[in-house]
Amino acid sequence: MDENKIPLHIGLIMDGNGRWAKKRLMPRSYGHNAGMNAMIKIAEHAKVRGVKYLTVYTLSTENLLRPQEELDGLYGLFRKYFTKNVQKLYSSGAGVKVIGDISVLPQDVQTLLLDGEKNSPKDCAFWLIFAINYGARAELLRACNLAIEKGEKLDGKSFGNYLYTQGVPDPDLIIRTGGEKRLSNFLLYQSAYSELYFTDTLFPDFDESELDKAIEEFSKRERRFGKIN
Ligand code: FPP
């Protein structure tokens, strides 16, 4: 693998947990649990490969319309994940960030996420960014309204300061598992020049070698950013 062509920032749309569970005649929660385990492995492997930011699309604004039982199961997984892994992440030099409107989540989940951010080491080699109740359209409207409230006229540079991703470089590569070929309201502004990688693999089956395949494919792409070469 060409070490000079490792994406600095990967966005990951983790799709297919439900179908993975259904194939095994199991409830959707079983798929989400397997998805959480896959996410942990992928984050560790991305760090080993030299990726600096991994943004995981954990819950979209639209996902919040799912049955309360499924949402409660997902909140339970956050609790489990954070309690078990956050200290391990810190001691390995990694930090946590959250993007999205978390104010509608259960209070204790909000606290876990905010503390997770606050207690992260300042200068991290790797950032795991959770997109939770995140939607790009809501993010863009929020950014515009914040700027209007301040009476600020925006330009390409200052606009970024109003986005949830402030200070984080745009994703170089966006991976979507589970067979669909769309972005589903994920990082729409930031992905203007991202390379897109789609795979039919359902998220719980997306392992280290699958991530390597995506990075390898990325390393072969010619990125022109609208220029000739
Ligand atoms: C999409 O699969 C996945 C989600 C809506 C949730 C993503 C969550 C995880 C991977 C695990 C949670 C991680 C942590 C840190 C707790 P889907 O349910 O839409 O699958 P389907 O398209 O097959 O129905």
PDB file of C-alpha atoms and ligand atoms in Angstrom:
ATOM      1  CA  MET A   1       0.000   0.000   0.000  1.00  0.00           C
ATOM      2  CA  ASP A   2       1.345   3.449  -0.961  1.00  0.00           C
ATOM      3  CA  GLU A   3       1.760   5.222   2.380  1.00  0.00           C
ATOM      4  CA  ASN A   4       1.732   8.613   0.677  1.00  0.00           C
ATOM      5  CA  LYS A   5      -1.784   7.965  -0.564  1.00  0.00           C
ATOM      6  CA  ILE A   6      -3.574   7.188   2.672  1.00  0.00           C
ATOM      7  CA  PRO A   7      -6.720   9.326   3.082  1.00  0.00           C
ATOM      8  CA  LEU A   8      -6.357  11.799   5.934  1.00  0.00           C
ATOM      9  CA  HIS A   9     -10.090  11.714   6.597  1.00  0.00           C
ATOM     10  CA  ILE A  10     -12.505   8.855   5.845  1.00  0.00           C
ATOM     11  CA  GLY A  11     -16.284   9.179   6.150  1.00  0.00           C
ATOM     12  CA  LEU A  12     -18.060   5.876   6.731  1.00  0.00           C
ATOM     13  CA  ILE A  13     -21.741   5.202   6.051  1.00  0.00           C
ATOM     14  CA  MET A  14     -22.333   2.014   8.012  1.00  0.00           C
ATOM     15  CA  ASP A  15     -25.308   0.506   6.219  1.00  0.00           C
ATOM     16  CA  GLY A  16     -26.682  -3.008   6.247  1.00  0.00           C
ATOM     17  CA  ASN A  17     -26.908  -3.992   9.921  1.00  0.00           C
ATOM     18  CA  GLY A  18     -30.626  -4.757   9.664  1.00  0.00           C
ATOM     19  CA  ARG A  19     -30.288  -6.922   6.543  1.00  0.00           C
ATOM     20  CA  TRP A  20     -27.314  -8.753   8.054  1.00  0.00           C
ATOM     21  CA  ALA A  21     -29.463  -9.672  11.059  1.00  0.00           C
ATOM     22  CA  LYS A  22     -32.482 -10.572   8.913  1.00  0.00           C
ATOM     23  CA  LYS A  23     -30.389 -13.043   6.906  1.00  0.00           C
ATOM     24  CA  ARG A  24     -29.685 -14.783  10.216  1.00  0.00           C
ATOM     25  CA  LEU A  25     -33.359 -14.634  11.286  1.00  0.00           C
ATOM     26  CA  MET A  26     -32.320 -12.376  14.148  1.00  0.00           C
ATOM     27  CA  PRO A  27     -33.704  -9.015  15.347  1.00  0.00           C
ATOM     28  CA  ARG A  28     -32.238  -5.765  14.015  1.00  0.00           C
ATOM     29  CA  SER A  29     -30.587  -5.112  17.388  1.00  0.00           C
ATOM     30  CA  TYR A  30     -28.395  -8.167  16.765  1.00  0.00           C
ATOM     31  CA  GLY A  31     -27.179  -6.516  13.552  1.00  0.00           C
ATOM     32  CA  HIS A  32     -26.463  -3.222  15.295  1.00  0.00           C
ATOM     33  CA  ASN A  33     -24.455  -5.018  17.948  1.00  0.00           C
ATOM     34  CA  ALA A  34     -22.416  -6.746  15.240  1.00  0.00           C
ATOM     35  CA  GLY A  35     -22.096  -3.324  13.540  1.00  0.00           C
ATOM     36  CA  MET A  36     -20.684  -1.816  16.692  1.00  0.00           C
ATOM     37  CA  ASN A  37     -18.045  -4.548  16.876  1.00  0.00           C
ATOM     38  CA  ALA A  38     -17.185  -3.976  13.207  1.00  0.00           C
ATOM     39  CA  MET A  39     -16.893  -0.230  13.842  1.00  0.00           C
ATOM     40  CA  ILE A  40     -14.456  -0.780  16.709  1.00  0.00           C
ATOM     41  CA  LYS A  41     -12.228  -2.959  14.511  1.00  0.00           C
ATOM     42  CA  ILE A  42     -12.396  -0.538  11.592  1.00  0.00           C
ATOM     43  CA  ALA A  43     -11.484   2.431  13.796  1.00  0.00           C
ATOM     44  CA  GLU A  44      -8.463   0.562  15.168  1.00  0.00           C
ATOM     45  CA  HIS A  45      -7.360  -0.467  11.705  1.00  0.00           C
ATOM     46  CA  ALA A  46      -7.853   2.998  10.210  1.00  0.00           C
ATOM     47  CA  LYS A  47      -5.578   4.356  12.947  1.00  0.00           C
ATOM     48  CA  VAL A  48      -2.934   1.719  12.177  1.00  0.00           C
ATOM     49  CA  ARG A  49      -3.091   2.657   8.494  1.00  0.00           C
ATOM     50  CA  GLY A  50      -2.382   6.320   9.323  1.00  0.00           C
ATOM     51  CA  VAL A  51      -5.854   7.758   8.790  1.00  0.00           C
ATOM     52  CA  LYS A  52      -6.238  10.784  11.085  1.00  0.00           C
ATOM     53  CA  TYR A  53     -10.014  11.308  11.080  1.00  0.00           C
ATOM     54  CA  LEU A  54     -12.739   8.682  10.785  1.00  0.00           C
ATOM     55  CA  THR A  55     -16.296  10.023  10.754  1.00  0.00           C
ATOM     56  CA  VAL A  56     -18.867   7.303  11.375  1.00  0.00           C
ATOM     57  CA  TYR A  57     -22.480   7.976  10.371  1.00  0.00           C
ATOM     58  CA  THR A  58     -24.020   6.461  13.457  1.00  0.00           C
ATOM     59  CA  LEU A  59     -27.491   7.991  13.418  1.00  0.00           C
ATOM     60  CA  SER A  60     -28.917  10.345  10.811  1.00  0.00           C
ATOM     61  CA  THR A  61     -31.635  12.925  11.474  1.00  0.00           C
ATOM     62  CA  GLU A  62     -33.922  10.603   9.476  1.00  0.00           C
ATOM     63  CA  ASN A  63     -32.906   7.521  11.534  1.00  0.00           C
ATOM     64  CA  LEU A  64     -34.425   9.275  14.546  1.00  0.00           C
ATOM     65  CA  LEU A  65     -37.850   8.512  13.071  1.00  0.00           C
ATOM     66  CA  ARG A  66     -37.279   4.764  13.590  1.00  0.00           C
ATOM     67  CA  PRO A  67     -39.307   2.893  16.225  1.00  0.00           C
ATOM     68  CA  GLN A  68     -38.385   3.921  19.776  1.00  0.00           C
ATOM     69  CA  GLU A  69     -37.430   0.324  20.581  1.00  0.00           C
ATOM     70  CA  GLU A  70     -34.692   0.339  17.909  1.00  0.00           C
ATOM     71  CA  LEU A  71     -33.462   3.774  19.035  1.00  0.00           C
ATOM     72  CA  ASP A  72     -33.335   2.656  22.662  1.00  0.00           C
ATOM     73  CA  GLY A  73     -31.267  -0.327  21.557  1.00  0.00           C
ATOM     74  CA  LEU A  74     -28.845   2.000  19.757  1.00  0.00           C
ATOM     75  CA  TYR A  75     -28.575   4.294  22.799  1.00  0.00           C
ATOM     76  CA  GLY A  76     -27.836   1.188  24.870  1.00  0.00           C
ATOM     77  CA  LEU A  77     -25.005   0.367  22.458  1.00  0.00           C
ATOM     78  CA  PHE A  78     -23.547   3.889  22.806  1.00  0.00           C
ATOM     79  CA  ARG A  79     -23.548   3.526  26.564  1.00  0.00           C
ATOM     80  CA  LYS A  80     -21.813   0.164  26.305  1.00  0.00           C
ATOM     81  CA  TYR A  81     -19.308   1.380  23.718  1.00  0.00           C
ATOM     82  CA  PHE A  82     -18.370   4.588  25.506  1.00  0.00           C
ATOM     83  CA  THR A  83     -18.079   3.092  28.959  1.00  0.00           C
ATOM     84  CA  LYS A  84     -15.884   0.278  27.679  1.00  0.00           C
ATOM     85  CA  ASN A  85     -13.712   1.980  25.095  1.00  0.00           C
ATOM     86  CA  VAL A  86     -13.222   5.668  25.722  1.00  0.00           C
ATOM     87  CA  GLN A  87     -10.303   5.361  28.163  1.00  0.00           C
ATOM     88  CA  LYS A  88      -8.636   2.825  25.862  1.00  0.00           C
ATOM     89  CA  LEU A  89      -8.982   5.283  22.972  1.00  0.00           C
ATOM     90  CA  TYR A  90      -7.425   8.119  24.975  1.00  0.00           C
ATOM     91  CA  SER A  91      -4.488   6.052  26.139  1.00  0.00           C
ATOM     92  CA  SER A  92      -3.784   5.030  22.543  1.00  0.00           C
ATOM     93  CA  GLY A  93      -3.546   8.719  21.590  1.00  0.00           C
ATOM     94  CA  ALA A  94      -7.011   8.935  20.061  1.00  0.00           C
ATOM     95  CA  GLY A  95      -9.806  11.406  20.704  1.00  0.00           C
ATOM     96  CA  VAL A  96     -13.539  11.606  20.192  1.00  0.00           C
ATOM     97  CA  LYS A  97     -15.667  14.273  18.538  1.00  0.00           C
ATOM     98  CA  VAL A  98     -19.400  14.458  17.922  1.00  0.00           C
ATOM     99  CA  ILE A  99     -21.236  16.156  15.058  1.00  0.00           C
ATOM    100  CA  GLY A 100     -25.001  16.614  14.942  1.00  0.00           C
ATOM    101  CA  ASP A 101     -27.767  17.844  17.211  1.00  0.00           C
ATOM    102  CA  ILE A 102     -27.393  15.625  20.248  1.00  0.00           C
ATOM    103  CA  SER A 103     -29.817  17.696  22.367  1.00  0.00           C
ATOM    104  CA  VAL A 104     -32.660  15.247  21.628  1.00  0.00           C
ATOM    105  CA  LEU A 105     -30.761  12.180  22.889  1.00  0.00           C
ATOM    106  CA  PRO A 106     -31.276  10.774  26.399  1.00  0.00           C
ATOM    107  CA  GLN A 107     -29.503  13.021  28.927  1.00  0.00           C
ATOM    108  CA  ASP A 108     -26.968  10.400  30.031  1.00  0.00           C
ATOM    109  CA  VAL A 109     -25.983   9.653  26.413  1.00  0.00           C
ATOM    110  CA  GLN A 110     -25.460  13.390  25.823  1.00  0.00           C
ATOM    111  CA  THR A 111     -23.255  13.546  28.909  1.00  0.00           C
ATOM    112  CA  LEU A 112     -21.204  10.548  27.775  1.00  0.00           C
ATOM    113  CA  LEU A 113     -20.657  12.132  24.366  1.00  0.00           C
ATOM    114  CA  LEU A 114     -19.841  15.621  25.661  1.00  0.00           C
ATOM    115  CA  ASP A 115     -17.474  14.254  28.321  1.00  0.00           C
ATOM    116  CA  GLY A 116     -15.937  12.033  25.646  1.00  0.00           C
ATOM    117  CA  GLU A 117     -15.130  15.166  23.635  1.00  0.00           C
ATOM    118  CA  LYS A 118     -14.076  17.307  26.574  1.00  0.00           C
ATOM    119  CA  ASN A 119     -11.675  14.727  28.020  1.00  0.00           C
ATOM    120  CA  SER A 120     -10.035  13.875  24.684  1.00  0.00           C
ATOM    121  CA  PRO A 121      -6.314  14.600  24.480  1.00  0.00           C
ATOM    122  CA  LYS A 122      -5.721  17.943  22.750  1.00  0.00           C
ATOM    123  CA  ASP A 123      -3.288  16.773  20.117  1.00  0.00           C
ATOM    124  CA  CYS A 124      -4.447  13.420  18.784  1.00  0.00           C
ATOM    125  CA  ALA A 125      -2.995  11.209  16.087  1.00  0.00           C
ATOM    126  CA  PHE A 126      -6.493   9.885  15.436  1.00  0.00           C
ATOM    127  CA  TRP A 127      -9.992  11.297  15.841  1.00  0.00           C
ATOM    128  CA  LEU A 128     -13.092   9.157  15.881  1.00  0.00           C
ATOM    129  CA  ILE A 129     -15.981  11.430  14.954  1.00  0.00           C
ATOM    130  CA  PHE A 130     -19.518  10.275  15.675  1.00  0.00           C
ATOM    131  CA  ALA A 131     -22.227  11.736  13.434  1.00  0.00           C
ATOM    132  CA  ILE A 132     -25.305  11.416  15.621  1.00  0.00           C
ATOM    133  CA  ASN A 133     -28.666  12.936  14.786  1.00  0.00           C
ATOM    134  CA  TYR A 134     -26.607  14.413  11.989  1.00  0.00           C
ATOM    135  CA  GLY A 135     -28.015  15.588   8.675  1.00  0.00           C
ATOM    136  CA  ALA A 136     -26.126  17.764   6.211  1.00  0.00           C
ATOM    137  CA  ARG A 137     -29.171  19.866   5.321  1.00  0.00           C
ATOM    138  CA  ALA A 138     -29.831  20.659   8.980  1.00  0.00           C
ATOM    139  CA  GLU A 139     -26.122  21.416   9.439  1.00  0.00           C
ATOM    140  CA  LEU A 140     -26.117  23.866   6.511  1.00  0.00           C
ATOM    141  CA  LEU A 141     -29.286  25.639   7.656  1.00  0.00           C
ATOM    142  CA  ARG A 142     -27.903  25.893  11.188  1.00  0.00           C
ATOM    143  CA  ALA A 143     -24.669  27.386   9.853  1.00  0.00           C
ATOM    144  CA  CYS A 144     -26.553  29.996   7.782  1.00  0.00           C
ATOM    145  CA  ASN A 145     -28.796  30.946  10.705  1.00  0.00           C
ATOM    146  CA  LEU A 146     -25.849  31.283  13.105  1.00  0.00           C
ATOM    147  CA  ALA A 147     -24.109  33.598  10.645  1.00  0.00           C
ATOM    148  CA  ILE A 148     -27.297  35.640  10.100  1.00  0.00           C
ATOM    149  CA  GLU A 149     -27.735  36.019  13.878  1.00  0.00           C
ATOM    150  CA  LYS A 150     -24.202  37.371  14.055  1.00  0.00           C
ATOM    151  CA  GLY A 151     -24.740  39.587  10.999  1.00  0.00           C
ATOM    152  CA  GLU A 152     -21.750  37.980   9.301  1.00  0.00           C
ATOM    153  CA  LYS A 153     -21.397  37.821   5.533  1.00  0.00           C
ATOM    154  CA  LEU A 154     -19.893  34.453   4.741  1.00  0.00           C
ATOM    155  CA  ASP A 155     -17.130  33.365   2.412  1.00  0.00           C
ATOM    156  CA  GLY A 156     -15.735  29.929   1.598  1.00  0.00           C
ATOM    157  CA  LYS A 157     -13.356  30.066   4.548  1.00  0.00           C
ATOM    158  CA  SER A 158     -15.554  31.538   7.270  1.00  0.00           C
ATOM    159  CA  PHE A 159     -18.491  29.244   6.397  1.00  0.00           C
ATOM    160  CA  GLY A 160     -16.521  26.243   7.651  1.00  0.00           C
ATOM    161  CA  ASN A 161     -16.408  27.821  11.114  1.00  0.00           C
ATOM    162  CA  TYR A 162     -20.172  27.439  11.409  1.00  0.00           C
ATOM    163  CA  LEU A 163     -20.255  23.778  10.461  1.00  0.00           C
ATOM    164  CA  TYR A 164     -20.175  20.973  13.013  1.00  0.00           C
ATOM    165  CA  THR A 165     -16.937  19.836  11.346  1.00  0.00           C
ATOM    166  CA  GLN A 166     -15.128  23.090  12.150  1.00  0.00           C
ATOM    167  CA  GLY A 167     -11.373  22.452  12.188  1.00  0.00           C
ATOM    168  CA  VAL A 168     -11.673  19.026  10.559  1.00  0.00           C
ATOM    169  CA  PRO A 169     -10.422  18.694   6.963  1.00  0.00           C
ATOM    170  CA  ASP A 170     -12.931  17.583   4.322  1.00  0.00           C
ATOM    171  CA  PRO A 171     -13.204  13.815   3.868  1.00  0.00           C
ATOM    172  CA  ASP A 172     -10.876  12.473   1.177  1.00  0.00           C
ATOM    173  CA  LEU A 173     -12.779   9.224   0.927  1.00  0.00           C
ATOM    174  CA  ILE A 174     -16.375   8.311   1.719  1.00  0.00           C
ATOM    175  CA  ILE A 175     -17.183   4.623   2.032  1.00  0.00           C
ATOM    176  CA  ARG A 176     -20.736   3.280   2.013  1.00  0.00           C
ATOM    177  CA  THR A 177     -21.401  -0.346   2.817  1.00  0.00           C
ATOM    178  CA  GLY A 178     -24.641  -2.258   2.206  1.00  0.00           C
ATOM    179  CA  GLY A 179     -25.106  -1.819  -1.546  1.00  0.00           C
ATOM    180  CA  GLU A 180     -26.886   1.542  -1.856  1.00  0.00           C
ATOM    181  CA  LYS A 181     -25.113   4.177  -3.918  1.00  0.00           C
ATOM    182  CA  ARG A 182     -26.037   7.472  -2.323  1.00  0.00           C
ATOM    183  CA  LEU A 183     -24.833   9.851   0.373  1.00  0.00           C
ATOM    184  CA  SER A 184     -28.104  10.031   2.343  1.00  0.00           C
ATOM    185  CA  ASN A 185     -27.554  13.544   3.735  1.00  0.00           C
ATOM    186  CA  PHE A 186     -24.006  12.813   4.945  1.00  0.00           C
ATOM    187  CA  LEU A 187     -21.397  15.608   4.815  1.00  0.00           C
ATOM    188  CA  LEU A 188     -22.900  17.081   1.626  1.00  0.00           C
ATOM    189  CA  TYR A 189     -20.887  20.326   1.759  1.00  0.00           C
ATOM    190  CA  GLN A 190     -17.649  18.716   2.895  1.00  0.00           C
ATOM    191  CA  SER A 191     -17.803  15.908   0.295  1.00  0.00           C
ATOM    192  CA  ALA A 192     -17.588  18.205  -2.748  1.00  0.00           C
ATOM    193  CA  TYR A 193     -14.301  16.577  -3.802  1.00  0.00           C
ATOM    194  CA  SER A 194     -14.389  13.349  -1.837  1.00  0.00           C
ATOM    195  CA  GLU A 195     -13.720  10.091  -3.602  1.00  0.00           C
ATOM    196  CA  LEU A 196     -16.711   7.772  -3.212  1.00  0.00           C
ATOM    197  CA  TYR A 197     -16.420   4.029  -2.617  1.00  0.00           C
ATOM    198  CA  PHE A 198     -19.452   1.768  -2.544  1.00  0.00           C
ATOM    199  CA  THR A 199     -19.487  -1.890  -1.590  1.00  0.00           C
ATOM    200  CA  ASP A 200     -22.245  -4.486  -1.363  1.00  0.00           C
ATOM    201  CA  THR A 201     -20.713  -5.857   1.838  1.00  0.00           C
ATOM    202  CA  LEU A 202     -23.121  -5.419   4.741  1.00  0.00           C
ATOM    203  CA  PHE A 203     -21.537  -3.375   7.502  1.00  0.00           C
ATOM    204  CA  PRO A 204     -21.066  -6.153  10.099  1.00  0.00           C
ATOM    205  CA  ASP A 205     -18.983  -8.033   7.478  1.00  0.00           C
ATOM    206  CA  PHE A 206     -16.872  -4.971   6.624  1.00  0.00           C
ATOM    207  CA  ASP A 207     -13.540  -5.970   8.138  1.00  0.00           C
ATOM    208  CA  GLU A 208      -9.923  -4.823   8.064  1.00  0.00           C
ATOM    209  CA  SER A 209      -9.238  -6.333   4.622  1.00  0.00           C
ATOM    210  CA  GLU A 210     -12.338  -4.576   3.219  1.00  0.00           C
ATOM    211  CA  LEU A 211     -11.044  -1.259   4.547  1.00  0.00           C
ATOM    212  CA  ASP A 212      -7.664  -1.957   2.955  1.00  0.00           C
ATOM    213  CA  LYS A 213      -9.426  -2.633  -0.362  1.00  0.00           C
ATOM    214  CA  ALA A 214     -11.184   0.739  -0.166  1.00  0.00           C
ATOM    215  CA  ILE A 215      -7.939   2.561   0.705  1.00  0.00           C
ATOM    216  CA  GLU A 216      -6.137   0.779  -2.101  1.00  0.00           C
ATOM    217  CA  GLU A 217      -8.822   1.810  -4.604  1.00  0.00           C
ATOM    218  CA  PHE A 218      -8.581   5.383  -3.266  1.00  0.00           C
ATOM    219  CA  SER A 219      -4.803   5.375  -3.769  1.00  0.00           C
ATOM    220  CA  LYS A 220      -5.330   4.669  -7.478  1.00  0.00           C
ATOM    221  CA  ARG A 221      -7.759   7.525  -8.061  1.00  0.00           C
ATOM    222  CA  GLU A 222      -6.492  10.659  -9.751  1.00  0.00           C
ATOM    223  CA  ARG A 223      -7.769  13.623  -7.770  1.00  0.00           C
ATOM    224  CA  ARG A 224      -7.909  16.749  -9.868  1.00  0.00           C
ATOM    225  CA  PHE A 225     -10.159  19.005  -7.776  1.00  0.00           C
ATOM    226  CA  GLY A 226     -11.638  20.428 -10.976  1.00  0.00           C
ATOM    227  CA  LYS A 227      -8.241  21.206 -12.517  1.00  0.00           C
ATOM    228  CA  ILE A 228      -6.706  19.571 -15.595  1.00  0.00           C
ATOM    229  CA  ASN A 229      -4.081  17.511 -13.742  1.00  0.00           C
TER     230      ASN A 229
HETATM  231  C1  FPP B   1     -27.639   1.328   9.235  1.00  0.00           C
HETATM  232  O1  FPP B   1     -28.043   0.001   9.067  1.00  0.00           O
HETATM  233  C2  FPP B   1     -27.031   1.515  10.537  1.00  0.00           C
HETATM  234  C3  FPP B   1     -27.510   2.329  11.516  1.00  0.00           C
HETATM  235  C4  FPP B   1     -28.723   3.136  11.382  1.00  0.00           C
HETATM  236  C5  FPP B   1     -26.844   2.422  12.815  1.00  0.00           C
HETATM  237  C6  FPP B   1     -25.346   2.398  12.771  1.00  0.00           C
HETATM  238  C7  FPP B   1     -24.870   1.948  14.077  1.00  0.00           C
HETATM  239  C8  FPP B   1     -23.853   1.091  14.290  1.00  0.00           C
HETATM  240  C9  FPP B   1     -22.993   0.549  13.228  1.00  0.00           C
HETATM  241  C10 FPP B   1     -23.518   0.589  15.633  1.00  0.00           C
HETATM  242  C11 FPP B   1     -23.547   1.617  16.690  1.00  0.00           C
HETATM  243  C12 FPP B   1     -22.225   2.145  17.030  1.00  0.00           C
HETATM  244  C13 FPP B   1     -21.960   2.584  18.265  1.00  0.00           C
HETATM  245  C14 FPP B   1     -20.744   3.317  18.599  1.00  0.00           C
HETATM  246  C15 FPP B   1     -22.906   2.368  19.335  1.00  0.00           C
HETATM  247  P1  FPP B   1     -29.575  -0.276   8.799  1.00  0.00           P
HETATM  248  O2  FPP B   1     -30.227  -0.538  10.115  1.00  0.00           O
HETATM  249  O3  FPP B   1     -30.185   0.853   8.034  1.00  0.00           O
HETATM  250  O4  FPP B   1     -29.472  -1.570   7.947  1.00  0.00           O
HETATM  251  P2  FPP B   1     -30.459  -2.015   6.780  1.00  0.00           P
HETATM  252  O5  FPP B   1     -30.305  -1.015   5.661  1.00  0.00           O
HETATM  253  O6  FPP B   1     -29.936  -3.361   6.416  1.00  0.00           O
HETATM  254  O7  FPP B   1     -31.826  -2.057   7.364  1.00  0.00           O
END
